[in-house]
Every structure is written in structure tokens, then in C-alpha cells.
PDB file of N, CA and C in Angstrom:
ATOM      1  N   UNK A  31    -120.285 -49.465   2.781  1.00  0.00           N
ATOM      2  CA  UNK A  31    -120.556 -48.869   4.080  1.00  0.00           C
ATOM      3  C   UNK A  31    -122.028 -49.012   4.443  1.00  0.00           C
ATOM      4  N   UNK A  32    -122.234 -49.261   5.738  1.00  0.00           N
ATOM      5  CA  UNK A  32    -123.607 -49.390   6.205  1.00  0.00           C
ATOM      6  C   UNK A  32    -124.215 -48.012   6.409  1.00  0.00           C
ATOM      7  N   UNK A  33    -125.475 -47.956   6.165  1.00  0.00           N
ATOM      8  CA  UNK A  33    -126.198 -46.715   6.405  1.00  0.00           C
ATOM      9  C   UNK A  33    -127.245 -46.983   7.470  1.00  0.00           C
ATOM     10  N   UNK A  34    -127.632 -45.938   8.155  1.00  0.00           N
ATOM     11  CA  UNK A  34    -128.644 -46.117   9.178  1.00  0.00           C
ATOM     12  C   UNK A  34    -128.098 -45.710  10.532  1.00  0.00           C
ATOM     13  N   UNK A  35    -128.147 -46.659  11.483  1.00  0.00           N
ATOM     14  CA  UNK A  35    -127.727 -46.339  12.850  1.00  0.00           C
ATOM     15  C   UNK A  35    -126.213 -46.164  12.931  1.00  0.00           C
ATOM     16  N   UNK A  36    -125.811 -45.235  13.757  1.00  0.00           N
ATOM     17  CA  UNK A  36    -124.386 -45.042  14.022  1.00  0.00           C
ATOM     18  C   UNK A  36    -123.909 -46.148  14.958  1.00  0.00           C
ATOM     19  N   UNK A  37    -122.622 -46.370  14.973  1.00  0.00           N
ATOM     20  CA  UNK A  37    -122.043 -47.414  15.827  1.00  0.00           C
ATOM     21  C   UNK A  37    -122.246 -47.063  17.294  1.00  0.00           C
ATOM     22  N   UNK A  38    -122.773 -47.992  18.052  1.00  0.00           N
ATOM     23  CA  UNK A  38    -122.973 -47.819  19.493  1.00  0.00           C
ATOM     24  C   UNK A  38    -122.117 -48.851  20.220  1.00  0.00           C
ATOM     25  N   UNK A  39    -121.186 -48.415  21.073  1.00  0.00           N
ATOM     26  CA  UNK A  39    -120.397 -49.393  21.835  1.00  0.00           C
ATOM     27  C   UNK A  39    -121.280 -50.114  22.847  1.00  0.00           C
ATOM     28  N   UNK A  40    -120.864 -51.295  23.212  1.00  0.00           N
ATOM     29  CA  UNK A  40    -121.622 -52.084  24.182  1.00  0.00           C
ATOM     30  C   UNK A  40    -121.585 -51.388  25.538  1.00  0.00           C
ATOM     31  N   UNK A  41    -122.695 -51.346  26.241  1.00  0.00           N
ATOM     32  CA  UNK A  41    -122.699 -50.719  27.571  1.00  0.00           C
ATOM     33  C   UNK A  41    -121.874 -51.547  28.550  1.00  0.00           C
ATOM     34  N   UNK A  42    -121.309 -50.900  29.555  1.00  0.00           N
ATOM     35  CA  UNK A  42    -120.527 -51.663  30.541  1.00  0.00           C
ATOM     36  C   UNK A  42    -121.410 -52.663  31.277  1.00  0.00           C
ATOM     37  N   UNK A  43    -120.805 -53.789  31.659  1.00  0.00           N
ATOM     38  CA  UNK A  43    -121.562 -54.875  32.286  1.00  0.00           C
ATOM     39  C   UNK A  43    -122.096 -54.474  33.659  1.00  0.00           C
ATOM     40  N   UNK A  44    -121.336 -53.707  34.415  1.00  0.00           N
ATOM     41  CA  UNK A  44    -121.780 -53.311  35.745  1.00  0.00           C
ATOM     42  C   UNK A  44    -120.746 -52.448  36.413  1.00  0.00           C
ATOM     43  N   UNK A  45    -121.006 -52.096  37.641  1.00  0.00           N
ATOM     44  CA  UNK A  45    -120.090 -51.235  38.383  1.00  0.00           C
ATOM     45  C   UNK A  45    -119.078 -52.043  39.180  1.00  0.00           C
ATOM     46  N   UNK A  46    -119.003 -53.333  38.943  1.00  0.00           N
ATOM     47  CA  UNK A  46    -118.091 -54.209  39.691  1.00  0.00           C
ATOM     48  C   UNK A  46    -116.657 -54.002  39.222  1.00  0.00           C
ATOM     49  N   UNK A  47    -115.768 -53.768  40.156  1.00  0.00           N
ATOM     50  CA  UNK A  47    -114.358 -53.633  39.823  1.00  0.00           C
ATOM     51  C   UNK A  47    -113.717 -55.016  39.737  1.00  0.00           C
ATOM     52  N   UNK A  48    -112.677 -55.158  38.937  1.00  0.00           N
ATOM     53  CA  UNK A  48    -112.018 -56.467  38.851  1.00  0.00           C
ATOM     54  C   UNK A  48    -111.286 -56.809  40.141  1.00  0.00           C
ATOM     55  N   UNK A  49    -111.151 -58.080  40.408  1.00  0.00           N
ATOM     56  CA  UNK A  49    -110.424 -58.530  41.595  1.00  0.00           C
ATOM     57  C   UNK A  49    -108.937 -58.266  41.390  1.00  0.00           C
ATOM     58  N   UNK A  50    -108.318 -57.582  42.336  1.00  0.00           N
ATOM     59  CA  UNK A  50    -106.907 -57.212  42.191  1.00  0.00           C
ATOM     60  C   UNK A  50    -106.001 -57.979  43.141  1.00  0.00           C
ATOM     61  N   UNK A  51    -106.510 -58.963  43.853  1.00  0.00           N
ATOM     62  CA  UNK A  51    -105.680 -59.753  44.748  1.00  0.00           C
ATOM     63  C   UNK A  51    -105.449 -59.099  46.093  1.00  0.00           C
ATOM     64  N   UNK A  52    -106.292 -58.139  46.455  1.00  0.00           N
ATOM     65  CA  UNK A  52    -106.121 -57.433  47.719  1.00  0.00           C
ATOM     66  C   UNK A  52    -106.358 -58.357  48.910  1.00  0.00           C
ATOM     67  N   UNK A  53    -107.192 -59.358  48.757  1.00  0.00           N
ATOM     68  CA  UNK A  53    -107.472 -60.254  49.882  1.00  0.00           C
ATOM     69  C   UNK A  53    -106.266 -61.121  50.222  1.00  0.00           C
ATOM     70  N   UNK A  54    -105.352 -61.319  49.283  1.00  0.00           N
ATOM     71  CA  UNK A  54    -104.172 -62.134  49.566  1.00  0.00           C
ATOM     72  C   UNK A  54    -103.153 -61.379  50.415  1.00  0.00           C
ATOM     73  N   UNK A  55    -103.303 -60.074  50.550  1.00  0.00           N
ATOM     74  CA  UNK A  55    -102.367 -59.266  51.319  1.00  0.00           C
ATOM     75  C   UNK A  55    -102.871 -59.001  52.738  1.00  0.00           C
ATOM     76  N   UNK A  56    -103.795 -59.803  53.226  1.00  0.00           N
ATOM     77  CA  UNK A  56    -104.374 -59.571  54.544  1.00  0.00           C
ATOM     78  C   UNK A  56    -103.366 -59.818  55.656  1.00  0.00           C
ATOM     79  N   UNK A  57    -102.414 -60.724  55.460  1.00  0.00           N
ATOM     80  CA  UNK A  57    -101.450 -61.064  56.502  1.00  0.00           C
ATOM     81  C   UNK A  57    -100.166 -60.257  56.397  1.00  0.00           C
ATOM     82  N   UNK A  58    -100.103 -59.298  55.495  1.00  0.00           N
ATOM     83  CA  UNK A  58     -98.881 -58.518  55.316  1.00  0.00           C
ATOM     84  C   UNK A  58     -98.530 -57.686  56.557  1.00  0.00           C
ATOM     85  N   UNK A  59     -99.466 -56.998  57.213  1.00  0.00           N
ATOM     86  CA  UNK A  59     -99.093 -56.277  58.444  1.00  0.00           C
ATOM     87  C   UNK A  59     -98.618 -57.209  59.554  1.00  0.00           C
ATOM     88  N   UNK A  60     -99.230 -58.381  59.663  1.00  0.00           N
ATOM     89  CA  UNK A  60     -98.802 -59.350  60.672  1.00  0.00           C
ATOM     90  C   UNK A  60     -97.390 -59.843  60.384  1.00  0.00           C
ATOM     91  N   UNK A  61     -97.090 -60.089  59.127  1.00  0.00           N
ATOM     92  CA  UNK A  61     -95.750 -60.515  58.743  1.00  0.00           C
ATOM     93  C   UNK A  61     -94.724 -59.432  59.071  1.00  0.00           C
ATOM     94  N   UNK A  62     -95.070 -58.180  58.848  1.00  0.00           N
ATOM     95  CA  UNK A  62     -94.170 -57.084  59.185  1.00  0.00           C
ATOM     96  C   UNK A  62     -93.910 -56.996  60.676  1.00  0.00           C
ATOM     97  N   UNK A  63     -94.954 -57.178  61.470  1.00  0.00           N
ATOM     98  CA  UNK A  63     -94.805 -57.113  62.921  1.00  0.00           C
ATOM     99  C   UNK A  63     -93.945 -58.259  63.443  1.00  0.00           C
ATOM    100  N   UNK A  64     -94.143 -59.452  62.911  1.00  0.00           N
ATOM    101  CA  UNK A  64     -93.335 -60.602  63.320  1.00  0.00           C
ATOM    102  C   UNK A  64     -91.876 -60.392  62.925  1.00  0.00           C
ATOM    103  N   UNK A  65     -91.646 -59.867  61.726  1.00  0.00           N
ATOM    104  CA  UNK A  65     -90.273 -59.611  61.276  1.00  0.00           C
ATOM    105  C   UNK A  65     -89.594 -58.561  62.146  1.00  0.00           C
ATOM    106  N   UNK A  66     -90.328 -57.528  62.505  1.00  0.00           N
ATOM    107  CA  UNK A  66     -89.772 -56.476  63.353  1.00  0.00           C
ATOM    108  C   UNK A  66     -89.420 -57.021  64.737  1.00  0.00           C
ATOM    109  N   UNK A  67     -90.311 -57.824  65.305  1.00  0.00           N
ATOM    110  CA  UNK A  67     -90.052 -58.421  66.613  1.00  0.00           C
ATOM    111  C   UNK A  67     -88.845 -59.352  66.568  1.00  0.00           C
ATOM    112  N   UNK A  68     -88.750 -60.159  65.518  1.00  0.00           N
ATOM    113  CA  UNK A  68     -87.612 -61.071  65.386  1.00  0.00           C
ATOM    114  C   UNK A  68     -86.313 -60.294  65.218  1.00  0.00           C
ATOM    115  N   UNK A  69     -86.351 -59.211  64.473  1.00  0.00           N
ATOM    116  CA  UNK A  69     -85.150 -58.394  64.290  1.00  0.00           C
ATOM    117  C   UNK A  69     -84.678 -57.775  65.584  1.00  0.00           C
ATOM    118  N   UNK A  70     -85.613 -57.249  66.372  1.00  0.00           N
ATOM    119  CA  UNK A  70     -85.224 -56.653  67.655  1.00  0.00           C
ATOM    120  C   UNK A  70     -84.704 -57.704  68.627  1.00  0.00           C
ATOM    121  N   UNK A  71     -85.291 -58.902  68.606  1.00  0.00           N
ATOM    122  CA  UNK A  71     -84.809 -59.941  69.519  1.00  0.00           C
ATOM    123  C   UNK A  71     -83.414 -60.411  69.119  1.00  0.00           C
ATOM    124  N   UNK A  72     -83.155 -60.533  67.828  1.00  0.00           N
ATOM    125  CA  UNK A  72     -81.809 -60.907  67.383  1.00  0.00           C
ATOM    126  C   UNK A  72     -80.791 -59.830  67.731  1.00  0.00           C
ATOM    127  N   UNK A  73     -81.198 -58.580  67.612  1.00  0.00           N
ATOM    128  CA  UNK A  73     -80.312 -57.475  67.972  1.00  0.00           C
ATOM    129  C   UNK A  73     -80.017 -57.500  69.470  1.00  0.00           C
ATOM    130  N   UNK A  74     -81.031 -57.815  70.279  1.00  0.00           N
ATOM    131  CA  UNK A  74     -80.826 -57.910  71.719  1.00  0.00           C
ATOM    132  C   UNK A  74     -79.916 -59.059  72.097  1.00  0.00           C
ATOM    133  N   UNK A  75     -80.059 -60.195  71.441  1.00  0.00           N
ATOM    134  CA  UNK A  75     -79.186 -61.338  71.720  1.00  0.00           C
ATOM    135  C   UNK A  75     -77.749 -61.039  71.310  1.00  0.00           C
ATOM    136  N   UNK A  76     -77.592 -60.339  70.221  1.00  0.00           N
ATOM    137  CA  UNK A  76     -76.241 -60.034  69.743  1.00  0.00           C
ATOM    138  C   UNK A  76     -75.522 -59.090  70.709  1.00  0.00           C
ATOM    139  N   UNK A  77     -76.253 -58.110  71.220  1.00  0.00           N
ATOM    140  CA  UNK A  77     -75.633 -57.169  72.167  1.00  0.00           C
ATOM    141  C   UNK A  77     -75.326 -57.844  73.496  1.00  0.00           C
ATOM    142  N   UNK A  78     -76.156 -58.818  73.868  1.00  0.00           N
ATOM    143  CA  UNK A  78     -75.943 -59.524  75.130  1.00  0.00           C
ATOM    144  C   UNK A  78     -74.677 -60.378  75.059  1.00  0.00           C
ATOM    145  N   UNK A  79     -74.395 -60.966  73.893  1.00  0.00           N
ATOM    146  CA  UNK A  79     -73.232 -61.831  73.741  1.00  0.00           C
ATOM    147  C   UNK A  79     -71.939 -61.031  73.684  1.00  0.00           C
ATOM    148  N   UNK A  80     -71.984 -59.812  73.171  1.00  0.00           N
ATOM    149  CA  UNK A  80     -70.756 -59.011  73.029  1.00  0.00           C
ATOM    150  C   UNK A  80     -70.185 -58.552  74.342  1.00  0.00           C
TER     151      UNK A  80
END
């Protein structure tokens, strides 16, 4: 066993958080809006044909 200094863990590198892929979800609200609009238009066409 070593004698002397106690074990010191390495200090954290910085306050930077890891990249979690949040930038890839930028178009998700737009995709939802387009899907909602397409769904309502298909529903309108279906009711018009009946």
C-alpha cells in the first residue's frame, strides 16, 4: 500500500454538457404541423366524397 497523499479523483474537464442530439429535432414541430394539416385535408376530402 502506498503511503502519503490520499487518492484524489481527477477534476471535471469543464461545465460543458454532452451533445444530446437536440439540434436534430429542430424540424419536429414543423413535421407535426404538416402532418396535422394533411390529416385534416384528407378528412375533408373523405367527407366531401361521401
